[in-house]
Amino acid sequence: MNTAKRKSSRSTGAGLGFGAGMLFVLPAAALFAVFILVPLVTAAGYSFFNWAGLHNEGFAGLDNYVTLFTKPPYRDQVWPALGHNLLLFIGAMLFQNTLGLAIATFLHRFDRLRRFFQTIYTMPYLVSPLVIGYLWSLMLSPLFGPVNNLLKQIGLGEFAHPWLGDPNTAIWMVALITAWQWLGFPILLYGAAIAGIPQELGEAASIDGATPAKRFWHITFPLLAPAIGTVSILTFIGAMESFPIPFAIGGSKGDPAYSTDVLSLLFYRTGFAADNGGHIGVASAIATLLFLFIFGVAVVARRMLDRVERRLT
Amino acid sequence: MTATATSPATTTEQAPEQPPAPVGKRRRHRLGPGEIASRAGIQVLLWVYAAYTLAPLLLMVSDSLRTQPDMVKDPLGLPLEPRWENYVEAWVTGSFGVYIWNSIYITVASVLLSTVCSLLAAYAFARARHPFFKWLEAVFMSGLMMPVYLAILPIFFMFDAWRLISNPIGLILVYAALGIPFSTFVLGTFFRQLPEELEEAARIDGARPLRMFWSVMLPLVRPAIATVVVFRFVPVWNDFFFPMILMRDKATYTIPRGVTQFFGEFQSDFPLIFAGLTIATIPLIILFLVATKQIVAGLTAGMGK
């Protein structure tokens, strides 16, 4: 049987036979199935059962979902948390991706310095987001924080502020800190995309008298559409999954006053935090909805982007 | 100036003979005063942003070498008399020796495991003709967009049943699985670029698939392997979500998990905290300096998908 398969694959040329191929994919498929696919499906299953502590107490239908949206504390926390996730997405698009695109465009004009600056800008990506959250929480500390101190030293003392202690500014600080960490990513992606744009286009336009700004808006920007789409999708996934930086800044309760709470924190609190732990059903309902939201939006956006890309080429 | 004046003449003369070279030359020579000024302005902005990127990291290192009263008095001061004892104290009281060893063991093992599995799978995806493999590859690729951490509750129960809680093996298996979508994606792209004639020749010589994979294909995809290994190293090393839930015993904490513990215990001892944060960061800065190329390649790999 095995030899027959191998023989047939040999006769078809370079391809790999079905049997041999199966052996090659087996280890990866097993890992992926056991530790990713099965737990994901099981998590969705959990959301339809009653749980008392760690014990499954029978089928519950949609009860957990109803609880999530109608009973405190969940119903009061789920919408603000989602709002904060969306705010982090908007913040990332504003601070991180626009600035990233601007810097990538600037860097394209330099040859030798480009690599140097790219390296520096990418460095924070390497540092654990948790460490970055702690580091910035100390930087922004109202007592001895270097940020407020710097503001005072350059004569802007009235702007000194308990940045993380004020519920109005805390979530924006999370967005800025995230942007600080991730800026290298859009710079590199856009840099690669800009490098792929044929030089002649820009040169032809500048001969026709187009200013650099016009050249950017009418030539570079449209040709970057696929890259912008890719970056936006990845940014969306990142903002929705946000966890370590908010956790380092505001703990598992999104301090101050739940102002840095996000859905992943709500999920973690509901499933694991000791004081109200054991709500496995509700936690699984959050996980299921959040999964469908992130994965659904990402897949649909990806499809649309592929279609646009095909029309462009 | 003279170069600017002569360049149009030279380019028109040279153009028919060797077209590609003059283009670059002409571009560099055409810089007018306005262009130079705008380049200088942009460079200033780039340096300012570079300072903003580096300042917090430098401050972290600088403050880790100071004393608490000194810091409160002057938050932006420099460590004029560096206190290396802070590191000794952080290392000892924070048990960083234990955490670093756990991090190295878990990261290296999981990246190795996921790279080996992904290499085999990616080769099959590139060469097997049966439609099943196309389907399986699409399933793997969808993993790139999945928030997998949301599956933590079932993983926790599974590990509880299998006695894998507080066991490095459990974490290694989870991280290895998490690495498979990205690794098969990058390696698959690479395998597809290799001409199939290579294997045909080896097959005529009587090589079996595994032998062919090992001695013909593997040496050719070495750059992609380097990218995958280095790039996967970072998120695994930095992750604290899975250890927070799956590692309950302090002796099995990884560095980021240990840092949360440490931060909670010494929250008011700032120099010690900064020393701990620096210890957690140094291995990655070293990795970045020796493997910038692979990190950049990994970050830009998302473009292709």
PDB file of C-alpha atoms in Angstrom, chain A residues 122-219:
ATOM      1  CA  THR A 122      11.939  48.940  16.196  1.00  0.00           C
ATOM      2  CA  MET A 123      13.756  48.438  19.487  1.00  0.00           C
ATOM      3  CA  PRO A 124      10.770  48.860  21.869  1.00  0.00           C
ATOM      4  CA  TYR A 125       8.952  46.100  19.973  1.00  0.00           C
ATOM      5  CA  LEU A 126      11.479  43.684  21.456  1.00  0.00           C
ATOM      6  CA  VAL A 127      10.764  44.593  25.056  1.00  0.00           C
ATOM      7  CA  SER A 128       8.040  42.689  26.849  1.00  0.00           C
ATOM      8  CA  PRO A 129       4.786  44.724  26.764  1.00  0.00           C
ATOM      9  CA  LEU A 130       4.445  44.007  30.452  1.00  0.00           C
ATOM     10  CA  VAL A 131       7.852  45.558  31.181  1.00  0.00           C
ATOM     11  CA  ILE A 132       6.883  48.516  28.989  1.00  0.00           C
ATOM     12  CA  GLY A 133       3.644  48.986  30.913  1.00  0.00           C
ATOM     13  CA  TYR A 134       5.494  48.983  34.242  1.00  0.00           C
ATOM     14  CA  LEU A 135       8.255  51.220  32.887  1.00  0.00           C
ATOM     15  CA  TRP A 136       5.797  53.860  31.658  1.00  0.00           C
ATOM     16  CA  SER A 137       3.709  53.664  34.807  1.00  0.00           C
ATOM     17  CA  LEU A 138       6.845  54.745  36.685  1.00  0.00           C
ATOM     18  CA  MET A 139       7.716  57.345  34.047  1.00  0.00           C
ATOM     19  CA  LEU A 140       4.253  58.883  34.401  1.00  0.00           C
ATOM     20  CA  SER A 141       4.156  58.642  38.190  1.00  0.00           C
ATOM     21  CA  PRO A 142       2.842  61.881  39.702  1.00  0.00           C
ATOM     22  CA  LEU A 143       5.336  61.801  42.597  1.00  0.00           C
ATOM     23  CA  PHE A 144       8.732  61.673  40.991  1.00  0.00           C
ATOM     24  CA  GLY A 145       7.818  60.769  37.393  1.00  0.00           C
ATOM     25  CA  PRO A 146      10.349  62.045  34.880  1.00  0.00           C
ATOM     26  CA  VAL A 147       7.590  63.118  32.465  1.00  0.00           C
ATOM     27  CA  ASN A 148       6.016  65.654  34.812  1.00  0.00           C
ATOM     28  CA  ASN A 149       9.457  66.670  35.960  1.00  0.00           C
ATOM     29  CA  LEU A 150      10.517  67.347  32.389  1.00  0.00           C
ATOM     30  CA  LEU A 151       7.383  69.433  31.799  1.00  0.00           C
ATOM     31  CA  LYS A 152       8.233  71.547  34.845  1.00  0.00           C
ATOM     32  CA  GLN A 153      11.824  71.976  33.764  1.00  0.00           C
ATOM     33  CA  ILE A 154      10.900  73.300  30.328  1.00  0.00           C
ATOM     34  CA  GLY A 155       8.388  75.725  31.806  1.00  0.00           C
ATOM     35  CA  LEU A 156       5.224  73.747  31.063  1.00  0.00           C
ATOM     36  CA  GLY A 157       4.587  72.974  34.719  1.00  0.00           C
ATOM     37  CA  GLU A 158       0.862  73.670  34.456  1.00  0.00           C
ATOM     38  CA  PHE A 159       0.550  70.677  32.117  1.00  0.00           C
ATOM     39  CA  ALA A 160       1.945  68.315  34.760  1.00  0.00           C
ATOM     40  CA  HIS A 161      -0.805  65.843  35.467  1.00  0.00           C
ATOM     41  CA  PRO A 162      -1.453  62.511  37.209  1.00  0.00           C
ATOM     42  CA  TRP A 163      -1.707  60.976  33.732  1.00  0.00           C
ATOM     43  CA  LEU A 164      -2.551  57.464  34.860  1.00  0.00           C
ATOM     44  CA  GLY A 165      -4.509  58.461  37.946  1.00  0.00           C
ATOM     45  CA  ASP A 166      -7.053  60.509  36.009  1.00  0.00           C
ATOM     46  CA  PRO A 167      -9.765  58.262  34.500  1.00  0.00           C
ATOM     47  CA  ASN A 168     -10.078  60.687  31.578  1.00  0.00           C
ATOM     48  CA  THR A 169      -6.476  60.435  30.447  1.00  0.00           C
ATOM     49  CA  ALA A 170      -5.508  56.903  31.523  1.00  0.00           C
ATOM     50  CA  ILE A 171      -6.842  55.014  28.483  1.00  0.00           C
ATOM     51  CA  TRP A 172      -5.218  57.504  26.097  1.00  0.00           C
ATOM     52  CA  MET A 173      -1.950  56.912  27.886  1.00  0.00           C
ATOM     53  CA  VAL A 174      -2.399  53.197  27.218  1.00  0.00           C
ATOM     54  CA  ALA A 175      -2.930  54.035  23.538  1.00  0.00           C
ATOM     55  CA  LEU A 176       0.185  56.229  23.447  1.00  0.00           C
ATOM     56  CA  ILE A 177       2.328  53.663  25.237  1.00  0.00           C
ATOM     57  CA  THR A 178       1.136  50.964  22.822  1.00  0.00           C
ATOM     58  CA  ALA A 179       1.964  53.250  19.897  1.00  0.00           C
ATOM     59  CA  TRP A 180       5.397  53.936  21.375  1.00  0.00           C
ATOM     60  CA  GLN A 181       6.082  50.217  21.487  1.00  0.00           C
ATOM     61  CA  TRP A 182       4.693  49.319  18.059  1.00  0.00           C
ATOM     62  CA  LEU A 183       5.707  52.245  15.848  1.00  0.00           C
ATOM     63  CA  GLY A 184       8.566  50.313  14.273  1.00  0.00           C
ATOM     64  CA  PHE A 185       6.104  47.855  12.799  1.00  0.00           C
ATOM     65  CA  PRO A 186       4.203  50.240  10.454  1.00  0.00           C
ATOM     66  CA  ILE A 187       7.511  51.954   9.649  1.00  0.00           C
ATOM     67  CA  LEU A 188       8.998  48.679   8.426  1.00  0.00           C
ATOM     68  CA  LEU A 189       5.865  47.502   6.611  1.00  0.00           C
ATOM     69  CA  TYR A 190       5.265  50.826   4.877  1.00  0.00           C
ATOM     70  CA  GLY A 191       8.967  51.142   4.192  1.00  0.00           C
ATOM     71  CA  ALA A 192       8.946  47.815   2.358  1.00  0.00           C
ATOM     72  CA  ALA A 193       5.828  48.830   0.422  1.00  0.00           C
ATOM     73  CA  ILE A 194       7.233  52.233  -0.551  1.00  0.00           C
ATOM     74  CA  ALA A 195      10.449  50.603  -1.724  1.00  0.00           C
ATOM     75  CA  GLY A 196       8.322  48.464  -4.038  1.00  0.00           C
ATOM     76  CA  ILE A 197       6.827  51.479  -5.842  1.00  0.00           C
ATOM     77  CA  PRO A 198       8.552  52.053  -9.198  1.00  0.00           C
ATOM     78  CA  GLN A 199      10.847  55.083  -8.989  1.00  0.00           C
ATOM     79  CA  GLU A 200       9.877  56.292 -12.471  1.00  0.00           C
ATOM     80  CA  LEU A 201       6.347  57.195 -11.335  1.00  0.00           C
ATOM     81  CA  GLY A 202       7.546  59.792  -8.865  1.00  0.00           C
ATOM     82  CA  GLU A 203      10.193  61.097 -11.224  1.00  0.00           C
ATOM     83  CA  ALA A 204       7.718  61.496 -14.070  1.00  0.00           C
ATOM     84  CA  ALA A 205       5.370  63.394 -11.772  1.00  0.00           C
ATOM     85  CA  SER A 206       8.079  65.701 -10.477  1.00  0.00           C
ATOM     86  CA  ILE A 207       9.115  66.500 -14.050  1.00  0.00           C
ATOM     87  CA  ASP A 208       5.473  67.456 -14.643  1.00  0.00           C
ATOM     88  CA  GLY A 209       5.859  69.870 -11.714  1.00  0.00           C
ATOM     89  CA  ALA A 210       4.138  67.938  -8.924  1.00  0.00           C
ATOM     90  CA  THR A 211       5.182  69.007  -5.424  1.00  0.00           C
ATOM     91  CA  PRO A 212       6.354  66.342  -2.953  1.00  0.00           C
ATOM     92  CA  ALA A 213       3.016  66.611  -1.127  1.00  0.00           C
ATOM     93  CA  LYS A 214       1.061  66.089  -4.346  1.00  0.00           C
ATOM     94  CA  ARG A 215       3.296  63.231  -5.344  1.00  0.00           C
ATOM     95  CA  PHE A 216       2.589  61.579  -1.996  1.00  0.00           C
ATOM     96  CA  TRP A 217      -1.202  61.942  -2.153  1.00  0.00           C
ATOM     97  CA  HIS A 218      -1.681  61.031  -5.802  1.00  0.00           C
ATOM     98  CA  ILE A 219       0.999  58.397  -6.366  1.00  0.00           C
TER      99      ILE A 219
END
